Amino acid sequence: MSWRQHTGIAVRAMVRGDLAAIGFMMFILLVVALTIDLAKWLDTVRARAEATDTPLWQVLFPYLTYRSADIVTRLLTMACVAGGFVVTLLRHQRLDDVVLAAAGASPSLRLTALLISGLLLGTVQMAGENWLRPAAVEAQVAANLGDYGNRYHNTDVGTQWMLTDTRALRATVTRGPEAHLSNLMLFGGIDQPALTHILHADTATPRGLLNVWTLKEVTIWNTTKKSPEIEPKLDLALNISAEKLRWYGIDGYYLPNDVARIIAATDRSEATPTATDAATALAVRRVAIFLPGIFVFLGVSLASLGTQGRRLSPFKLLALATVGYLAVVSVKVFWALGIHGVLSPMMTATLPALFALCLAALLQLYQAGFLPRPRRSTRSLP
């Protein structure tokens, strides 16, 4: 009987209500975000259609699909907080909880509905973080559309410096499927009072082995020799992998999983910014399935605190909604700390979620009377 109660009509109705409210909030956020995006990039989309002699809708619709995948992945947690907040107020106005309590239903039915809604939404979030958004961004870059096309389509990223403990490399970087280095200068012994050698090569291409590159037209100046050595071709291990160069300058949360794993593994010993960025992206993707459910629970708990009997407290609800917004923003702040190496990747991914979960649980215990409430002063009438 208990199992049937927790999968019965009441629970299914609550799940539908949760998903409808969250879906509506996500739709509003999506429309606003797409409107802002198109206001900036519609002219470039139109120019792209004219340049390729393609009808505008055949360029615009795929572009909107790519952007929608990215926006939904970014803003689903915000929609979960707002949707959970709104659906709780609607249930309060309709006396849904009063009706269920009068029928003998326990609060566990509501928790079951939240768990089901969280798992469904978590599946969407996990798919977006792990597969949909990286694929959508890659397609947008390949089509040279929008902000990502403007930032990442150009494969020539100019002269860059790459450092290790003992060597410094300066080269003109060309990323993409045909990634290579040109006008390469390698300085050895930067940890010593004087350089041990300087190497120059016209081009460097990955050989296929881990971090091994084929350098052409090589000139080597060694401090122990008077004349330079000249080699038409030289295989040398550099402090950069082929995958890292192919995706050079692209943020970790846009990388496919297999690429992020390679970059995080090959650069982990040196703790480079690229490695911490990729490792943080992988950690976030591991916990992505839990975030929507936690933030729906937080939104429901915050809204429950803003109701007093049949009355609503507008200013109190506004303050509680602000707390929910700050909780979502804290997730992005912690991710930034992980990307810059301030916190470990797993701490970055889990701490804000644990904080939101603990806050929601404390609010529920407070509402249920398990935590002490402040005493109200009572004065006797004269």
Coordinates of C-alpha atoms in Angstrom, one line a residue:
M1 CA 0.0 0.0 0.0
S2 CA 2.8 2.4 0.9
W3 CA 4.5 1.8 -2.5
R4 CA 1.2 2.4 -4.3
Q5 CA 0.7 5.7 -2.3
H6 CA 4.2 6.9 -3.3
T7 CA 3.5 6.3 -7.0
G8 CA -0.2 7.1 -7.0
I9 CA -2.3 9.9 -8.5
A10 CA -1.3 12.5 -5.9
V11 CA 2.5 12.0 -6.5
R12 CA 2.1 11.9 -10.2
A13 CA 0.1 15.2 -10.1
M14 CA 2.8 16.8 -8.0
V15 CA 5.5 15.7 -10.4
R16 CA 3.5 17.1 -13.3
G17 CA 3.0 20.4 -11.4
D18 CA 6.7 20.6 -10.7
L19 CA 7.8 19.9 -14.2
A20 CA 5.2 22.3 -15.7
A21 CA 6.3 25.2 -13.4
I22 CA 10.0 24.5 -14.0
G23 CA 9.4 24.1 -17.8
F24 CA 7.5 27.4 -17.9
M25 CA 10.3 29.2 -16.0
M26 CA 12.9 27.6 -18.3
F27 CA 10.8 28.7 -21.4
I28 CA 10.8 32.3 -20.1
L29 CA 14.5 32.3 -19.5
L30 CA 15.2 30.7 -22.8
V31 CA 13.1 33.3 -24.7
V32 CA 14.8 36.2 -22.9
A33 CA 18.2 34.8 -23.5
L34 CA 17.6 34.1 -27.2
T35 CA 16.1 37.6 -27.7
I36 CA 19.2 39.2 -26.2
D37 CA 21.4 36.9 -28.4
L38 CA 19.6 37.6 -31.6
A39 CA 19.6 41.3 -31.0
K40 CA 23.4 41.1 -31.2
W41 CA 24.1 38.3 -33.7
L42 CA 21.1 38.3 -36.1
D43 CA 22.9 40.4 -38.7
T44 CA 25.8 38.0 -38.8
V45 CA 23.4 35.1 -39.2
R46 CA 21.7 36.9 -42.1
A47 CA 25.1 37.7 -43.6
R48 CA 26.1 34.0 -43.3
A49 CA 23.0 33.0 -45.1
E50 CA 23.6 35.5 -47.9
A51 CA 27.3 34.5 -48.2
T52 CA 26.3 30.8 -48.6
D53 CA 23.3 31.5 -50.8
T54 CA 21.1 29.7 -48.3
P55 CA 17.6 30.6 -47.1
L56 CA 17.7 32.4 -43.8
W57 CA 15.6 29.9 -41.9
Q58 CA 18.0 27.1 -42.8
V59 CA 20.8 29.0 -41.0
L60 CA 18.7 30.5 -38.3
F61 CA 16.9 27.4 -37.0
P62 CA 20.1 25.3 -36.5
Y63 CA 21.7 28.3 -34.8
L64 CA 18.7 28.7 -32.4
T65 CA 19.0 24.9 -31.7
Y66 CA 22.7 25.3 -30.8
R67 CA 22.1 28.3 -28.6
S68 CA 19.1 26.6 -26.9
A69 CA 21.2 23.6 -25.9
D70 CA 23.8 25.9 -24.4
I71 CA 21.3 28.2 -22.6
V72 CA 19.2 25.3 -21.2
T73 CA 22.3 23.7 -19.8
R74 CA 23.4 27.0 -18.2
L75 CA 20.1 28.1 -16.8
L76 CA 18.3 24.9 -15.8
T77 CA 19.3 25.2 -12.1
M78 CA 17.9 28.8 -12.1
A79 CA 14.7 27.5 -13.5
C80 CA 14.6 24.8 -10.9
V81 CA 14.8 27.2 -8.0
A82 CA 12.3 29.6 -9.5
G83 CA 9.9 26.8 -10.6
G84 CA 10.1 25.1 -7.2
F85 CA 9.4 28.5 -5.5
V86 CA 6.4 29.3 -7.7
V87 CA 4.8 25.8 -7.6
T88 CA 5.0 25.8 -3.8
L89 CA 3.1 29.2 -3.6
L90 CA 0.5 27.8 -6.1
R91 CA 0.0 24.7 -4.0
H92 CA -0.3 26.9 -0.9
Q93 CA -3.0 29.0 -2.5
R94 CA -4.9 25.9 -3.7
L95 CA -4.6 24.2 -0.2
D96 CA -3.2 21.1 -1.8
D97 CA -1.1 20.2 1.2
V98 CA -4.1 20.8 3.5
V99 CA -6.2 18.5 1.4
L100 CA -3.6 15.7 1.4
A101 CA -3.0 16.0 5.1
A102 CA -6.7 15.7 5.8
A103 CA -6.8 12.6 3.7
G104 CA -4.0 11.1 5.9
A105 CA -1.1 11.5 3.4
S106 CA 2.4 12.0 4.9
P107 CA 5.0 14.6 3.8
S108 CA 6.9 11.7 2.3
L109 CA 4.7 11.9 -0.8
R110 CA 5.9 15.4 -1.5
L111 CA 9.5 14.3 -1.0
T112 CA 9.0 11.4 -3.4
A113 CA 7.6 13.7 -6.0
L114 CA 10.6 16.0 -5.6
L115 CA 12.9 13.1 -6.0
I116 CA 11.2 11.9 -9.2
S117 CA 11.2 15.5 -10.6
G118 CA 14.9 15.9 -9.6
L119 CA 16.0 12.7 -11.3
L120 CA 14.1 13.6 -14.5
L121 CA 15.6 17.1 -14.6
G122 CA 19.0 15.8 -13.5
T123 CA 19.0 13.5 -16.6
V124 CA 18.5 16.5 -18.8
Q125 CA 21.2 18.5 -17.0
M126 CA 23.7 15.6 -17.2
A127 CA 23.0 15.1 -20.9
G128 CA 23.5 18.8 -21.5
E129 CA 26.7 19.1 -19.6
N130 CA 28.3 15.9 -20.9
W131 CA 27.2 15.7 -24.6
L132 CA 24.6 18.3 -25.9
R133 CA 26.3 21.5 -25.1
P134 CA 29.9 20.5 -26.2
A135 CA 28.4 19.2 -29.5
A136 CA 26.2 22.3 -30.0
V137 CA 29.1 24.7 -29.3
E138 CA 31.4 22.7 -31.7
A139 CA 28.7 22.8 -34.4
Q140 CA 28.3 26.5 -33.9
V141 CA 32.0 27.2 -34.1
A142 CA 32.2 25.1 -37.3
A143 CA 29.4 27.2 -38.8
N144 CA 31.1 30.4 -37.6
L145 CA 27.9 31.7 -36.0
G146 CA 27.2 33.8 -33.0
D147 CA 29.5 34.5 -30.1
Y148 CA 31.2 31.1 -30.1
G149 CA 31.9 31.3 -33.8
N150 CA 33.4 34.8 -33.3
R151 CA 35.6 33.6 -30.4
Y152 CA 36.7 30.2 -31.5
H153 CA 36.3 29.8 -35.3
N154 CA 39.6 31.6 -36.1
T155 CA 42.3 28.9 -35.8
D156 CA 45.2 31.3 -35.8
V157 CA 45.5 32.5 -32.1
G158 CA 48.8 34.4 -32.5
T159 CA 52.0 34.1 -30.5
Q160 CA 51.7 32.3 -27.2
W161 CA 54.0 31.4 -24.3
M162 CA 54.0 28.0 -22.6
L163 CA 56.1 27.4 -19.5
T164 CA 57.3 24.4 -17.5
D165 CA 59.8 24.3 -14.6
T166 CA 62.8 24.2 -16.9
R167 CA 61.7 25.3 -20.3
A168 CA 59.8 28.2 -21.9
L169 CA 58.2 27.8 -25.4
R170 CA 57.1 30.7 -27.6
A171 CA 55.4 30.0 -30.9
T172 CA 52.6 31.0 -33.2
V173 CA 49.7 28.7 -32.5
T174 CA 47.3 27.3 -35.1
R175 CA 44.6 25.2 -33.5
G176 CA 41.9 23.0 -35.0
P177 CA 42.1 19.7 -36.9
E178 CA 45.4 20.7 -38.5
A179 CA 47.0 22.1 -35.3
H180 CA 50.6 23.0 -35.5
L181 CA 53.2 25.5 -34.2
S182 CA 55.2 27.9 -36.4
N183 CA 58.2 30.2 -35.7
L184 CA 58.9 28.2 -32.5
M185 CA 61.5 29.3 -29.9
L186 CA 62.4 27.0 -27.1
F187 CA 64.4 28.3 -24.2
G188 CA 66.1 25.7 -21.9
G189 CA 67.3 26.1 -18.4
I190 CA 65.0 28.9 -17.3
D191 CA 65.4 27.7 -13.7
Q192 CA 69.2 28.3 -13.9
P193 CA 71.2 31.5 -13.6
A194 CA 71.8 31.3 -17.4
L195 CA 70.0 29.6 -20.3
T196 CA 71.5 26.2 -21.3
H197 CA 70.3 26.3 -24.9
I198 CA 67.9 28.0 -27.3
L199 CA 66.2 26.2 -30.1
H200 CA 64.4 27.7 -33.2
A201 CA 62.2 25.8 -35.6
D202 CA 60.1 27.0 -38.6
T203 CA 57.3 24.5 -37.9
A204 CA 56.3 21.8 -35.4
T205 CA 53.6 19.2 -35.9
P206 CA 52.4 16.4 -33.6
R207 CA 54.0 13.1 -34.5
G208 CA 51.2 10.9 -33.0
L209 CA 53.1 9.9 -29.9
L210 CA 52.3 11.5 -26.5
N211 CA 53.7 15.1 -26.5
V212 CA 56.3 14.2 -29.2
W213 CA 56.5 16.8 -32.1
T214 CA 58.4 16.8 -35.4
L215 CA 60.3 20.1 -35.8
K216 CA 61.5 21.2 -39.2
E217 CA 64.4 23.6 -40.1
V218 CA 65.8 23.5 -36.6
T219 CA 68.6 25.7 -35.3
I220 CA 70.1 25.0 -31.8
W221 CA 72.3 27.4 -29.9
N222 CA 74.1 25.7 -27.0
T223 CA 76.0 27.6 -24.4
T224 CA 78.8 25.0 -24.4
K225 CA 79.4 25.3 -28.2
K226 CA 80.5 28.3 -30.2
S227 CA 78.6 27.5 -33.5
P228 CA 74.9 26.6 -33.7
E229 CA 73.7 23.1 -34.8
I230 CA 71.4 22.9 -37.8
E231 CA 69.0 20.0 -38.3
P232 CA 66.5 19.8 -41.2
K233 CA 64.2 17.6 -39.0
L234 CA 64.1 16.7 -35.3
D235 CA 61.7 14.8 -33.1
L236 CA 61.4 16.4 -29.7
A237 CA 59.1 16.1 -26.6
L238 CA 57.4 19.4 -25.8
N239 CA 55.3 20.5 -22.9
I240 CA 52.1 20.5 -24.9
S241 CA 49.9 17.6 -26.3
A242 CA 48.3 17.5 -29.7
E243 CA 44.8 17.5 -28.1
K244 CA 45.6 20.6 -26.0
L245 CA 46.8 22.4 -29.1
R246 CA 43.8 21.4 -31.2
W247 CA 41.5 22.9 -28.5
Y248 CA 43.8 25.7 -27.4
G249 CA 42.1 28.6 -25.8
I250 CA 38.7 26.9 -25.6
D251 CA 37.1 26.8 -22.2
G252 CA 37.0 23.4 -20.4
Y253 CA 33.2 23.2 -20.1
Y254 CA 32.9 23.3 -23.9
L255 CA 35.3 20.4 -24.5
P256 CA 34.0 16.9 -25.3
N257 CA 34.5 14.4 -22.4
D258 CA 37.3 12.4 -24.1
V259 CA 39.3 15.5 -24.9
A260 CA 38.9 16.9 -21.4
R261 CA 40.1 13.6 -19.9
I262 CA 43.2 13.6 -22.1
I263 CA 44.1 17.2 -21.3
A264 CA 43.5 16.8 -17.6
A265 CA 45.6 13.6 -17.5
T266 CA 48.5 14.8 -19.6
D267 CA 48.9 18.2 -17.8
R268 CA 47.9 17.1 -14.2
S269 CA 51.5 16.7 -13.1
E270 CA 52.3 20.3 -14.0
A271 CA 49.0 21.7 -12.6
T272 CA 48.7 24.0 -15.6
P273 CA 45.6 26.3 -16.0
T274 CA 44.4 24.2 -18.9
A275 CA 44.6 21.0 -16.7
T276 CA 42.6 22.5 -13.8
D277 CA 40.0 23.9 -16.2
A278 CA 39.5 20.5 -17.9
A279 CA 39.5 18.7 -14.5
T280 CA 36.9 21.1 -13.1
A281 CA 34.7 20.6 -16.1
L282 CA 34.8 16.8 -15.6
A283 CA 34.0 17.1 -11.9
V284 CA 31.0 19.3 -12.6
R285 CA 29.7 16.9 -15.2
R286 CA 29.9 14.0 -12.6
V287 CA 27.6 15.8 -10.2
A288 CA 25.3 17.4 -12.8
I289 CA 22.6 14.9 -12.3
F290 CA 22.1 16.0 -8.6
L291 CA 21.9 19.7 -9.1
P292 CA 18.4 20.2 -10.5
G293 CA 16.8 18.1 -7.7
I294 CA 18.8 19.9 -5.0
F295 CA 17.8 23.3 -6.3
V296 CA 14.1 22.4 -6.8
F297 CA 14.2 21.2 -3.1
L298 CA 15.8 24.5 -2.1
G299 CA 13.1 26.6 -4.0
V300 CA 10.3 24.6 -2.4
S301 CA 11.9 25.0 1.1
L302 CA 12.4 28.8 0.7
A303 CA 8.9 29.4 -0.5
S304 CA 7.4 27.4 2.4
L305 CA 9.2 29.7 4.8
G306 CA 7.4 32.8 3.3
T307 CA 3.9 31.7 4.0
Q308 CA 2.0 32.4 7.2
G309 CA -1.3 30.6 7.4
R310 CA -3.4 31.8 4.4
R311 CA -1.3 34.9 4.1
L312 CA 1.7 35.6 1.9
S313 CA 4.5 37.9 3.0
P314 CA 5.6 39.7 -0.2
F315 CA 8.8 41.3 1.2
K316 CA 9.7 38.1 3.0
L317 CA 9.2 36.1 -0.2
L318 CA 11.4 38.6 -2.1
A319 CA 14.2 38.2 0.4
L320 CA 13.9 34.4 0.2
A321 CA 13.9 34.5 -3.6
T322 CA 17.1 36.5 -3.4
V323 CA 18.6 33.8 -1.2
G324 CA 17.8 31.2 -3.9
Y325 CA 19.3 33.4 -6.6
L326 CA 22.5 33.8 -4.6
A327 CA 22.7 30.0 -4.1
V328 CA 22.6 29.5 -7.8
V329 CA 25.2 32.2 -8.4
S330 CA 27.5 30.6 -5.7
V331 CA 27.6 27.5 -8.0
K332 CA 29.2 29.6 -10.8
V333 CA 31.5 31.3 -8.3
F334 CA 32.8 28.0 -7.0
W335 CA 33.3 26.7 -10.5
A336 CA 35.4 29.8 -11.3
L337 CA 37.5 29.0 -8.2
G338 CA 38.1 25.5 -9.5
I339 CA 39.0 26.7 -13.0
H340 CA 41.7 29.0 -11.5
G341 CA 43.0 26.3 -9.3
V342 CA 42.0 27.9 -5.9
L343 CA 40.0 24.8 -4.9
S344 CA 40.3 21.2 -6.0
P345 CA 37.9 20.2 -8.8
M346 CA 35.7 17.8 -6.7
M347 CA 35.4 20.4 -3.9
T348 CA 34.4 23.0 -6.5
A349 CA 31.7 20.8 -7.9
T350 CA 30.3 19.5 -4.6
L351 CA 30.5 22.3 -2.0
P352 CA 27.8 24.6 -3.4
A353 CA 25.4 21.7 -4.0
L354 CA 26.0 20.4 -0.4
F355 CA 25.5 23.9 0.9
A356 CA 22.1 24.3 -0.9
L357 CA 21.0 20.8 0.2
C358 CA 21.9 21.5 3.9
L359 CA 20.1 24.8 3.7
A360 CA 17.0 23.2 2.3
A361 CA 17.0 20.4 4.8
L362 CA 17.4 22.9 7.7
L363 CA 14.5 24.9 6.4
Q364 CA 12.3 21.8 6.2
L365 CA 13.2 20.8 9.8
Y366 CA 12.4 24.3 10.9
Q367 CA 9.1 24.2 9.2
A368 CA 8.3 20.8 10.8
G369 CA 9.1 22.1 14.3
F370 CA 12.3 20.1 14.9
L371 CA 14.3 23.2 15.3
P372 CA 13.7 25.9 18.0
R373 CA 11.8 28.9 16.9
P374 CA 12.3 32.4 18.3
R375 CA 9.9 33.2 21.1
R376 CA 7.4 36.0 20.6
S377 CA 7.1 38.4 23.4
T378 CA 3.5 38.5 24.9
R379 CA 2.3 41.4 26.9
S380 CA -0.8 41.2 29.1
L381 CA -3.5 43.7 28.4
P382 CA -4.1 46.4 31.1

